Amino acid sequence: MSIDPSLPLAEALAAAITMAGPMSIAQFMGAANAHYYASRDPLGTEGDFVTAPEISQMFGELIGLWAADLWDRAERPPLAWVELGPGRGTLTADALRAMATAGLTPPVHFIETSPVLQAAQRTRVPDATWHRDASTLPDDVALIAVANEFFDALPIRQLVKRDTWHERLVACQDTLFLPIAGKPVPDDIVPSSLRAAPVGSILETSPDSVQVMRAIARRLTVQGGAMLAIDYGYDGPALGDTLQAVRGHAYANPFDAPGENDLTAHVDFTTLAAAAQSAGGVVWGSVAQRDLLGGLGIDSRTSALARASPARADALLADRNRLMDDMGSLFRALAVTAPHWPTPAGFA
């Protein structure tokens, strides 16, 4: 389906639907998020949401030490650092500082398509190399890849149960967008345990997420290394409509003002794990973010920073609690390693 780039996005989507009929949730979400991220820095109190690296330096530091420990136990091979959807570059900047204390100073590669966010990343990690996707990453060294709140923003498909399962589509009246049930889909694309679900049930899949995970896992299998994916989600399969929009730190209607809200959906870590395994990766987890950060020593790090800066002790504890309590169970972590690489810390 062709979308006219010369028109405001809502008008372009409405025109495309008028010409070709309702579009999939995945097409709508993909177009909306591409415009959204290309046109703004959505992070921070002045933006629409805050991620863990923006809450506390401890988050990126602990991930950096996670990577350095794994690299050390893998006998210190030549290595490149990769972050998918690196936001402002804060996580990588904090991780690099921590990794350097262990002797690891890898070249940095960012997978990022937003020119606005690339500019922000350049101020924090000026020597990085930018890529549109994984196809141009280095192929002659091991990789440590990190994806924090990356998979949740990739497009999803939705199926809705009526008399049988139907693809959920987006229709339009003027510029009012609304979801409808489209044509039936074959039962065999629905997990057998969910086929008899009640009428009105919704099943989500993310083919783009599977494609990205397979691409990274194939590289790890050949080149060596590991990937750490952290996001809010669940171990599936499961039913439920998790598509949501955030604007100004508040929830919005995901079908209103396309391109002006951050659209996300919960991540099915079981599907990500299966995608990695199908490409030869070894999977660890998923585990709750609370368990990962606890295993990596967030309490010790909080205490050390508080001793070094007593005036910040209360703020540091509040940040620790936000990462461990507020986000600790909602967010999960999945690790993928090359065959024969060591067990990653936090997943034993």
XYZ file of C-alpha atoms in Angstrom:
348
model
C 0.000 0.000 0.000
C 1.501 3.335 -1.082
C 1.521 6.269 1.369
C 2.049 9.746 -0.109
C 5.031 11.314 1.738
C 4.074 14.819 0.602
C 0.907 14.861 2.728
C 0.548 15.131 6.524
C 0.626 11.560 7.797
C -3.034 11.339 8.879
C -4.150 12.601 5.468
C -1.740 10.267 3.678
C -2.987 7.229 5.624
C -6.613 8.226 5.017
C -5.951 8.603 1.297
C -4.192 5.231 1.134
C -7.092 3.498 2.886
C -9.627 5.230 0.625
C -7.758 4.029 -2.463
C -6.786 0.499 -1.410
C -9.078 -0.399 1.491
C -8.301 -0.980 5.201
C -4.663 -1.571 6.130
C -3.187 -3.938 8.662
C -2.386 -2.849 12.206
C 1.271 -3.512 11.323
C 1.191 -1.088 8.359
C -0.534 1.584 10.433
C 1.842 1.184 13.387
C 4.911 1.066 11.179
C 4.012 4.278 9.344
C 3.000 6.065 12.559
C 6.185 5.177 14.456
C 8.468 5.910 11.503
C 7.082 9.468 11.392
C 7.043 9.831 15.168
C 10.683 8.881 15.762
C 11.978 10.722 12.693
C 10.453 14.013 13.799
C 11.347 14.377 17.510
C 13.306 13.356 20.564
C 10.539 11.665 22.583
C 12.546 11.087 25.766
C 12.672 12.879 29.099
C 10.334 15.072 31.101
C 9.771 17.344 28.122
C 9.030 14.374 25.869
C 6.531 11.551 26.015
C 8.245 8.860 28.097
C 11.360 7.998 30.109
C 13.451 4.841 29.695
C 15.616 3.077 32.273
C 18.950 4.543 31.058
C 17.487 8.053 31.480
C 16.381 7.238 35.035
C 19.799 6.228 36.337
C 23.384 5.786 35.198
C 23.371 2.504 37.107
C 21.318 0.801 34.423
C 23.834 1.319 31.630
C 26.798 0.759 33.917
C 25.526 -2.633 35.036
C 24.861 -3.695 31.441
C 28.373 -2.590 30.532
C 29.822 -4.684 33.335
C 27.582 -7.599 32.217
C 29.160 -7.357 28.775
C 32.714 -7.008 30.083
C 32.317 -10.044 32.351
C 31.007 -12.173 29.496
C 33.785 -11.002 27.170
C 36.408 -11.800 29.813
C 35.077 -15.311 30.415
C 34.939 -15.867 26.626
C 38.734 -15.244 26.607
C 38.572 -11.646 25.395
C 37.936 -12.001 21.646
C 37.951 -8.960 19.308
C 34.538 -7.410 19.881
C 32.150 -4.713 18.673
C 29.352 -3.150 20.726
C 25.939 -2.817 19.062
C 22.847 -1.081 20.375
C 19.512 -1.336 18.589
C 17.308 1.732 18.997
C 19.779 3.529 21.285
C 17.593 6.506 22.199
C 19.888 9.396 23.092
C 22.917 7.106 23.439
C 22.787 7.305 27.219
C 22.891 3.554 27.865
C 25.915 3.064 25.628
C 27.765 6.066 27.091
C 27.282 4.707 30.618
C 28.151 1.158 29.522
C 31.366 2.294 27.811
C 32.528 4.028 30.973
C 31.935 0.855 33.006
C 33.436 -1.488 30.402
C 36.608 0.598 30.257
C 37.284 -0.133 33.926
C 37.506 -3.816 32.949
C 39.735 -3.196 29.939
C 37.008 -3.432 27.282
C 36.863 -0.469 24.868
C 34.955 -1.745 21.824
C 34.002 0.195 18.713
C 30.331 1.231 18.839
C 27.679 0.537 16.231
C 24.156 1.951 16.453
C 21.132 0.668 14.549
C 19.080 3.854 14.260
C 17.011 5.441 11.476
C 15.867 8.663 13.176
C 17.991 11.693 12.190
C 16.831 13.525 15.325
C 17.976 10.741 17.625
C 21.187 10.208 15.654
C 22.074 13.832 16.415
C 21.471 13.262 20.137
C 23.526 10.060 20.062
C 26.388 11.854 18.336
C 26.791 14.218 21.292
C 27.214 11.302 23.713
C 29.039 8.754 21.544
C 30.672 10.764 18.750
C 32.797 7.894 17.413
C 29.864 5.545 16.781
C 29.004 4.115 13.366
C 25.340 4.213 12.344
C 23.372 1.525 10.472
C 19.805 1.249 9.221
C 19.661 -2.474 10.025
C 21.830 -5.418 11.022
C 22.947 -6.268 7.470
C 25.873 -3.811 7.521
C 27.236 -4.627 10.995
C 30.852 -5.871 11.200
C 31.183 -9.522 10.228
C 34.753 -10.195 11.374
C 34.464 -9.800 15.167
C 32.227 -11.011 17.973
C 29.244 -8.794 18.829
C 27.662 -7.701 22.071
C 24.219 -6.387 21.095
C 21.806 -4.619 23.431
C 18.158 -3.831 22.695
C 16.475 -1.886 25.491
C 12.864 -0.929 24.747
C 13.428 -1.656 21.074
C 11.200 -4.606 20.239
C 8.093 -3.037 21.809
C 8.060 -0.317 19.117
C 8.230 -2.709 16.144
C 4.962 -3.229 14.232
C 2.574 -5.968 15.334
C -0.179 -7.868 13.581
C -3.403 -8.476 15.474
C -5.880 -11.306 14.963
C -9.369 -11.049 16.442
C -11.717 -13.975 17.146
C -15.179 -13.804 15.618
C -16.806 -16.984 14.296
C -13.224 -17.798 13.340
C -9.977 -15.826 13.481
C -9.715 -12.656 11.379
C -6.883 -10.210 10.738
C -7.552 -6.928 12.519
C -7.349 -3.966 10.139
C -7.539 -0.181 10.345
C -10.377 1.543 8.502
C -10.945 5.267 8.092
C -13.831 7.729 7.947
C -12.419 11.118 6.893
C -9.376 11.115 9.221
C -11.033 9.086 11.993
C -9.216 5.752 12.217
C -10.740 2.684 13.843
C -9.988 -1.044 14.035
C -12.204 -3.536 12.223
C -12.181 -7.289 11.571
C -10.893 -8.156 8.096
C -10.872 -11.418 6.188
C -10.594 -14.781 7.974
C -7.142 -16.303 8.399
C -6.250 -20.016 8.468
C -6.544 -21.645 11.886
C -3.074 -23.142 11.583
C -1.396 -19.756 12.075
C -2.926 -19.601 15.575
C -1.307 -21.667 18.376
C -3.412 -24.767 18.933
C -3.944 -23.911 22.596
C -5.601 -20.611 21.634
C -7.756 -21.574 18.654
C -10.905 -22.088 20.749
C -10.564 -18.721 22.503
C -13.739 -16.747 23.271
C -15.225 -14.377 20.705
C -13.530 -10.983 20.939
C -10.125 -12.390 21.913
C -7.088 -10.748 20.316
C -3.785 -12.440 19.452
C -0.695 -10.396 18.607
C 2.365 -11.344 16.562
C 5.383 -9.332 15.422
C 7.005 -10.678 12.252
C 9.447 -7.741 12.227
C 10.679 -8.686 15.707
C 11.246 -12.279 14.622
C 13.190 -11.102 11.572
C 15.462 -8.814 13.616
C 16.125 -11.441 16.281
C 16.986 -14.073 13.683
C 19.354 -11.686 11.917
C 21.263 -10.942 15.135
C 21.279 -14.571 16.290
C 22.677 -15.753 12.945
C 25.569 -13.336 13.338
C 26.228 -14.460 16.910
C 26.260 -18.081 15.811
C 28.891 -17.368 13.150
C 30.881 -14.551 14.764
C 30.485 -15.185 18.502
C 29.040 -12.866 21.088
C 25.775 -12.223 22.894
C 22.588 -10.183 22.815
C 20.612 -8.739 25.713
C 17.015 -7.694 25.065
C 15.110 -5.835 27.805
C 11.514 -4.754 27.364
C 8.093 -4.926 28.902
C 6.350 -8.117 27.944
C 5.516 -11.705 28.807
C 6.344 -15.330 28.129
C 3.696 -16.361 25.592
C 1.666 -17.441 23.854
C -1.055 -15.275 25.336
C -4.192 -13.407 24.377
C -4.831 -9.701 24.826
C -4.754 -6.321 23.130
C -1.540 -4.627 24.304
C -1.287 -1.966 21.593
C -0.988 1.361 23.383
C -0.104 4.984 22.730
C 1.730 7.396 25.010
C 1.932 11.163 24.663
C 3.137 13.589 27.300
C 3.627 10.727 29.819
C -0.092 9.807 29.582
C -1.958 7.137 27.663
C -3.737 8.092 24.445
C -5.934 6.394 21.852
C -3.522 4.518 19.549
C -5.687 5.316 16.527
C -5.803 9.078 17.139
C -3.283 11.462 15.542
C -1.029 8.843 13.895
C 2.607 9.876 14.031
C 2.104 12.115 17.061
C 2.029 9.346 19.716
C 4.492 6.624 20.665
C 2.880 3.303 19.690
C 4.090 0.157 21.459
C 2.967 -3.372 22.263
C 4.100 -5.903 24.839
C 6.876 -8.231 23.714
C 6.360 -12.004 23.527
C 9.701 -13.262 24.818
C 8.844 -16.876 24.032
C 8.548 -16.006 20.354
C 11.804 -14.035 20.455
C 13.535 -16.982 22.092
C 12.236 -19.389 19.447
C 13.420 -17.041 16.682
C 16.912 -16.924 18.195
C 17.052 -20.695 18.621
C 15.950 -21.247 15.023
C 19.040 -19.280 13.937
C 21.412 -21.273 16.146
C 21.520 -19.016 19.210
C 21.561 -20.277 22.789
C 18.776 -18.675 24.823
C 18.821 -17.645 28.488
C 15.648 -16.466 30.251
C 13.499 -14.556 30.118
C 13.905 -13.216 33.665
C 12.369 -10.225 35.393
C 14.380 -6.999 35.180
C 14.402 -7.004 38.985
C 16.198 -10.345 39.024
C 18.686 -9.346 36.343
C 19.684 -6.050 37.974
C 19.722 -7.645 41.409
C 22.034 -10.366 40.138
C 24.306 -7.765 38.567
C 24.714 -5.933 41.874
C 22.494 -2.869 41.702
C 22.277 -2.647 45.496
C 26.062 -2.582 45.860
C 26.310 0.024 43.093
C 23.634 2.184 44.728
C 25.501 2.063 48.046
C 28.837 2.911 46.411
C 27.410 5.933 44.586
C 25.680 7.109 47.772
C 28.943 6.917 49.737
C 30.696 8.933 47.041
C 27.905 11.530 46.944
C 25.944 11.544 50.228
C 23.771 14.477 49.126
C 22.385 12.276 46.333
C 21.714 9.221 48.526
C 17.923 9.655 48.641
C 17.702 10.327 44.894
C 19.875 7.300 44.129
C 17.678 5.068 46.281
C 14.566 6.425 44.549
C 16.099 5.648 41.158
C 17.041 2.172 42.313
C 13.494 1.562 43.535
C 12.014 2.756 40.268
C 14.157 0.309 38.301
C 13.593 -2.577 40.703
C 10.046 -2.053 41.985
C 8.091 0.076 39.497
C 9.692 -1.503 36.415
C 11.161 -4.612 38.008
C 8.410 -7.093 37.223
C 6.825 -5.424 34.191
C 10.114 -5.497 32.273
C 11.835 -8.747 31.357
C 15.247 -9.636 29.969
C 16.280 -12.291 27.449
C 19.882 -13.166 26.612
C 21.117 -14.948 23.507
C 24.677 -16.218 23.183
C 26.752 -17.908 20.539
C 27.138 -21.665 20.998
C 29.871 -22.489 23.518
C 29.921 -18.983 24.989
C 29.719 -18.762 28.802
C 26.489 -18.429 30.761
C 25.687 -14.698 30.991
C 25.561 -13.176 34.466
C 22.056 -12.764 35.840
C 20.742 -15.839 34.003
C 22.342 -18.701 35.896
